[in-house]
Short mmCIF file of C-alpha atoms in Angstrom, two decimals:
data_model
loop_
_atom_site.label_atom_id
_atom_site.label_comp_id
_atom_site.label_asym_id
_atom_site.label_seq_id
_atom_site.Cartn_x
_atom_site.Cartn_y
_atom_site.Cartn_z
CA MET A 1 -0.01 0.02 -0.12
CA LYS A 2 1.38 3.59 -0.80
CA LYS A 3 1.85 5.90 2.07
CA PRO A 4 0.22 9.16 1.91
CA LEU A 5 2.35 11.99 0.86
CA ALA A 6 1.86 13.72 4.33
CA LEU A 7 2.98 10.58 6.14
CA LEU A 8 6.02 10.21 3.82
CA LEU A 9 7.17 13.76 4.45
CA CYS A 10 6.50 13.52 8.03
CA SER A 11 8.73 10.41 8.12
CA ALA A 12 11.53 12.14 6.32
CA MET A 13 11.30 15.02 8.90
CA VAL A 14 11.64 12.56 11.81
CA VAL A 15 14.75 10.83 10.24
CA GLY A 16 16.15 14.45 9.78
CA ALA A 17 15.46 15.18 13.43
CA LEU A 18 17.15 11.97 14.71
CA VAL A 19 20.40 12.64 12.87
CA GLY A 20 20.49 16.14 13.99
CA CYS A 21 20.87 17.75 10.56
CA GLY A 22 17.63 19.46 9.93
CA SER A 23 16.48 22.90 10.96
CA LYS A 24 13.11 24.03 12.35
CA GLU A 25 12.81 26.45 9.45
CA ALA A 26 13.40 23.76 7.05
CA GLU A 27 10.80 21.45 8.75
CA THR A 28 8.15 24.22 8.74
CA LYS A 29 8.84 25.04 4.94
CA ALA A 30 8.77 21.38 4.12
CA ALA A 31 5.29 21.26 5.37
CA GLU A 32 4.20 23.90 2.85
CA THR A 33 2.95 23.32 -0.50
CA THR A 34 3.81 25.82 -3.14
CA ALA A 35 1.17 25.89 -5.83
CA GLU A 36 -1.67 23.65 -4.56
CA THR A 37 -1.09 20.80 -2.11
CA ALA A 38 -0.52 17.29 -3.43
CA GLY A 39 -3.61 16.25 -1.49
CA GLU A 40 -4.25 13.64 1.15
CA THR A 41 -3.37 10.62 -1.06
CA GLY A 42 -0.54 11.93 -3.14
CA GLU A 43 -2.17 10.39 -6.07
CA SER A 44 -2.29 12.08 -9.50
CA LYS A 45 -5.56 13.80 -9.72
CA GLU A 46 -8.07 13.59 -12.62
CA ALA A 47 -10.09 16.72 -13.21
CA ALA A 48 -13.83 16.73 -13.76
CA ASP A 49 -13.26 16.81 -17.45
CA GLY A 50 -10.91 13.76 -17.10
CA GLU A 51 -7.73 15.87 -17.75
CA LYS A 52 -4.80 14.45 -15.56
CA THR A 53 -3.04 16.89 -13.07
CA TRP A 54 0.54 15.90 -12.58
CA LEU A 55 1.94 16.10 -9.24
CA ILE A 56 5.61 17.57 -9.18
CA ALA A 57 7.67 17.65 -6.02
CA THR A 58 10.40 20.12 -5.46
CA ASP A 59 12.83 21.45 -2.73
CA THR A 60 12.13 24.30 -0.28
CA VAL A 61 15.11 26.54 -0.28
CA PHE A 62 17.40 26.28 -3.28
CA LYS A 63 17.60 30.03 -4.42
CA PRO A 64 17.37 31.19 -7.22
CA PHE A 65 15.81 27.94 -8.46
CA GLU A 66 13.26 27.56 -5.92
CA TYR A 67 12.45 29.70 -2.86
CA THR A 68 9.87 31.96 -1.11
CA ASP A 69 10.07 35.61 -2.14
CA GLU A 70 9.47 38.64 0.14
CA ASN A 71 5.63 38.38 -0.74
CA GLY A 72 5.42 34.77 0.29
CA ASP A 73 5.23 33.45 -3.00
CA PHE A 74 6.99 30.44 -4.22
CA VAL A 75 9.31 31.46 -7.15
CA GLY A 76 12.49 30.66 -8.90
CA ILE A 77 14.02 29.31 -12.10
CA ASP A 78 12.59 25.83 -11.84
CA VAL A 79 9.22 27.10 -10.79
CA ASP A 80 9.13 29.45 -13.91
CA ILE A 81 10.47 26.84 -16.26
CA LEU A 82 7.93 24.17 -15.13
CA GLN A 83 5.27 26.90 -15.70
CA ALA A 84 6.35 27.84 -19.14
CA ILE A 85 6.60 24.27 -20.13
CA SER A 86 3.13 23.44 -18.86
CA GLU A 87 1.76 26.34 -20.79
CA ASP A 88 3.51 25.37 -23.95
CA GLN A 89 2.41 21.68 -23.72
CA GLY A 90 -1.01 22.25 -22.30
CA PHE A 91 -0.90 20.13 -19.18
CA LYS A 92 -1.86 20.75 -15.60
CA TYR A 93 0.23 20.22 -12.55
CA GLU A 94 0.36 20.88 -8.94
CA LEU A 95 3.83 21.68 -7.26
CA SER A 96 4.62 20.65 -3.81
CA SER A 97 7.65 22.09 -1.81
CA LEU A 98 8.84 19.30 0.29
CA GLY A 99 12.72 19.41 0.52
CA PHE A 100 15.09 17.66 -1.81
CA ASP A 101 15.31 14.44 0.06
CA ALA A 102 11.59 14.26 0.83
CA ALA A 103 10.75 15.12 -2.91
CA ALA A 104 12.84 12.42 -4.06
CA MET A 105 11.23 9.77 -1.56
CA ALA A 106 7.77 10.96 -2.91
CA VAL A 107 8.70 10.22 -6.41
CA GLN A 108 10.30 6.89 -5.53
CA ALA A 109 7.32 5.78 -3.52
CA GLY A 110 4.83 6.81 -6.31
CA GLN A 111 3.35 9.68 -4.40
CA ALA A 112 4.43 12.35 -6.84
CA ASP A 113 4.96 11.87 -10.61
CA GLY A 114 8.22 13.87 -11.08
CA ILE A 115 10.88 16.10 -9.52
CA ILE A 116 12.30 19.40 -10.37
CA ALA A 117 14.79 20.70 -7.81
CA GLY A 118 18.18 21.67 -9.26
CA ALA A 119 18.76 17.84 -9.48
CA THR A 120 22.18 17.21 -11.21
CA ILE A 121 22.08 14.52 -13.90
CA LYS A 122 24.46 11.91 -12.72
CA GLN A 123 25.15 8.23 -13.15
CA GLU A 124 24.61 7.32 -9.60
CA ARG A 125 20.98 8.65 -9.78
CA ILE A 126 20.27 7.04 -13.05
CA ASP A 127 21.46 3.59 -11.68
CA ALA A 128 19.13 4.26 -8.82
CA GLY A 129 16.13 4.60 -11.17
CA TRP A 130 16.08 8.36 -11.98
CA MET A 131 14.93 8.78 -15.65
CA PHE A 132 16.04 12.44 -16.58
CA SER A 133 14.82 14.82 -19.15
CA ASP A 134 17.29 16.84 -21.34
CA GLY A 135 19.46 19.15 -19.21
CA TYR A 136 17.93 22.47 -18.46
CA TYR A 137 20.81 24.23 -16.81
CA ASN A 138 24.56 23.56 -16.60
CA ALA A 139 25.94 24.33 -13.19
CA THR A 140 29.35 24.13 -11.61
CA GLN A 141 29.85 23.42 -7.71
CA THR A 142 32.06 25.74 -5.66
CA PHE A 143 33.59 25.96 -2.21
CA ALA A 144 32.62 29.11 -0.15
CA VAL A 145 34.20 30.30 2.96
CA ALA A 146 33.62 32.93 5.62
CA LYS A 147 34.33 36.64 4.75
CA GLY A 148 37.97 37.35 5.37
CA SER A 149 38.94 33.68 5.50
CA ASP A 150 42.46 32.50 4.71
CA ILE A 151 41.14 29.60 2.89
CA LYS A 152 42.16 30.45 -0.86
CA SER A 153 42.72 26.88 -2.30
CA PHE A 154 42.02 23.19 -1.75
CA GLU A 155 45.39 22.89 -0.04
CA ASP A 156 44.33 25.23 2.73
CA LEU A 157 41.58 22.79 3.75
CA SER A 158 43.98 20.13 5.13
CA GLY A 159 43.01 19.17 8.74
CA LYS A 160 39.83 21.19 8.55
CA ASN A 161 36.10 20.45 8.33
CA VAL A 162 33.80 21.24 5.32
CA ALA A 163 29.85 21.50 5.43
CA VAL A 164 27.92 19.81 2.63
CA LYS A 165 24.41 19.08 1.83
CA GLN A 166 22.93 15.56 1.82
CA GLY A 167 22.27 14.02 -1.61
CA THR A 168 23.90 16.91 -3.79
CA ALA A 169 26.63 17.21 -6.32
CA GLY A 170 28.27 19.59 -4.11
CA LYS A 171 28.64 16.70 -1.42
CA ASP A 172 30.01 14.46 -4.30
CA PHE A 173 32.54 17.13 -5.30
CA ALA A 174 33.65 17.52 -1.70
CA ASP A 175 33.87 13.75 -1.23
CA SER A 176 35.99 13.46 -4.30
CA LEU A 177 38.62 15.82 -2.87
CA LYS A 178 38.58 15.02 1.00
CA ASP A 179 41.08 12.29 0.80
CA GLU A 180 43.44 14.05 -1.52
CA TYR A 181 43.45 17.38 0.46
CA GLY A 182 42.92 15.80 3.94
CA PHE A 183 39.80 17.55 5.16
CA THR A 184 36.55 15.96 6.67
CA VAL A 185 32.84 16.73 6.03
CA THR A 186 29.82 17.36 7.92
CA VAL A 187 26.42 16.69 6.25
CA PHE A 188 23.48 18.86 6.56
CA GLU A 189 19.89 18.32 5.38
CA ASP A 190 19.43 21.92 4.07
CA SER A 191 21.37 24.85 2.66
CA PRO A 192 20.67 27.35 5.28
CA SER A 193 22.10 25.18 8.12
CA MET A 194 25.06 24.35 6.09
CA TYR A 195 25.73 28.07 5.37
CA GLN A 196 25.43 28.83 9.19
CA ASP A 197 27.83 26.12 10.15
CA VAL A 198 30.47 28.09 8.16
CA VAL A 199 29.40 31.59 9.50
CA THR A 200 29.66 30.46 13.02
CA GLY A 201 33.10 28.84 12.45
CA ASN A 202 32.18 25.16 12.98
CA SER A 203 33.09 24.49 9.35
CA VAL A 204 35.80 26.48 7.31
CA ALA A 205 33.86 25.99 4.03
CA CYS A 206 30.70 24.75 2.39
CA VAL A 207 29.94 23.46 -1.09
CA GLU A 208 27.09 24.37 -3.21
CA ASP A 209 26.06 24.94 -6.75
CA THR A 210 27.73 28.12 -7.89
CA PRO A 211 24.60 29.96 -8.91
CA ILE A 212 22.91 29.05 -5.70
CA MET A 213 25.84 30.12 -3.64
CA ALA A 214 26.43 33.45 -5.45
CA ALA A 215 22.52 34.35 -5.27
CA ASN A 216 22.43 33.69 -1.54
CA ILE A 217 25.43 35.66 -0.93
CA LYS A 218 24.23 38.66 -2.94
CA GLU A 219 20.73 38.57 -1.86
CA GLY A 220 20.71 36.98 1.37
CA GLY A 221 23.52 38.94 2.90
CA LEU A 222 25.44 35.83 3.83
CA GLU A 223 28.93 36.64 5.44
CA LEU A 224 30.44 34.22 2.85
CA GLU A 225 32.64 34.54 -0.23
CA ILE A 226 33.58 32.40 -3.11
CA PRO A 227 37.43 31.92 -3.55
CA GLU A 228 38.69 31.74 -7.23
CA GLY A 229 39.57 28.40 -8.60
CA MET A 230 37.65 26.19 -6.15
CA GLU A 231 34.79 25.21 -8.37
CA SER A 232 34.12 21.83 -10.33
CA GLU A 233 33.68 21.37 -14.09
CA GLY A 234 30.04 21.31 -13.91
CA ALA A 235 27.02 19.10 -14.92
CA PRO A 236 23.45 19.75 -16.04
CA TYR A 237 20.35 19.88 -14.08
CA GLY A 238 17.42 17.77 -15.20
CA PHE A 239 13.69 17.16 -14.36
CA ALA A 240 13.19 13.49 -13.51
CA ILE A 241 10.60 10.74 -13.18
CA MET A 242 11.09 7.30 -11.63
CA ASP A 243 8.29 5.37 -13.05
CA GLU A 244 7.94 4.51 -16.80
CA LYS A 245 4.21 5.11 -16.56
CA ASN A 246 5.03 8.86 -16.44
CA GLN A 247 6.89 8.76 -19.68
CA GLU A 248 4.36 11.12 -21.18
CA LEU A 249 5.17 13.74 -18.64
CA LEU A 250 8.92 13.36 -19.32
CA ASP A 251 8.30 13.71 -23.01
CA MET A 252 6.21 16.78 -22.62
CA PHE A 253 9.00 18.27 -20.56
CA ASN A 254 11.55 17.70 -23.19
CA ALA A 255 9.28 18.97 -25.99
CA GLY A 256 8.30 22.20 -24.07
CA LEU A 257 11.87 22.73 -23.02
CA LYS A 258 13.08 22.74 -26.52
CA ASN A 259 10.22 25.04 -27.43
CA ILE A 260 10.88 27.71 -24.84
CA GLN A 261 14.73 27.52 -25.53
CA GLU A 262 13.80 28.27 -29.34
CA ASN A 263 11.25 30.95 -28.66
CA GLY A 264 13.23 33.00 -26.14
CA LYS A 265 11.20 32.32 -23.16
CA TYR A 266 14.01 30.31 -21.48
CA ASP A 267 16.48 33.06 -21.82
CA GLU A 268 13.89 35.50 -20.28
CA ILE A 269 13.54 33.32 -17.20
CA ILE A 270 17.28 32.93 -16.80
CA ALA A 271 17.82 36.61 -17.18
CA LYS A 272 15.13 37.29 -14.64
CA TYR A 273 16.97 35.52 -11.80
CA LEU A 274 20.65 35.52 -12.87
CA GLY A 275 20.89 38.57 -15.12
CA GLU A 276 22.41 36.63 -17.84
#
């Protein structure tokens, strides 16, 4: 029997609380839905006219790809791209802000149809059953340090600790370097907690996707900075499903993405949030 989405989310929060990685803010926001809620059952809905409403799960705080603005509205690159694609392809959807891990769990359990949450397309996820769309944004990962820090290179991390976010490409990047450069890592469930660990001096650096890190420093007033030369080569983000029965949704995403890239809508969205 499938667990209701609300129960699944609650379970994810309990796990986070037990390992001591989550924050109260993250738990509160994870309970919120961003467009319309996924409903009591989490099942894809059929409208009165028989038209399907797809259930899409996303992260809570991954600025500028998904976050809550000063008006309390859920916005971001992923949010706008999904809306533009749905309008281009003529399908209905409901977007639920659950947090990255809980969003992935919801799709894996069949309680949501797809996930768009700045998810890097990587072989580990493909092997685990993620079925990705075409890439919609190519992002590098970067280390960030406290303002005025003497950490200027990977070599400076020796013997120190680095904060990372669970299940991200940033964590993978840090893990790929920690043995070579002799640093340890502490894992967090959300970005704000990871940033705070560096600001308070518990860790000397954190690792995040470069556009997210830059946006949070600029707009969030974080006391962090990005050293030159401490970034990865980069990889694309993708929308994903985890059940072949939702192939139609994946196909529509790819077709719509191609169209909005060709008609200029995609560039408008990127420029809106990144000024590119």
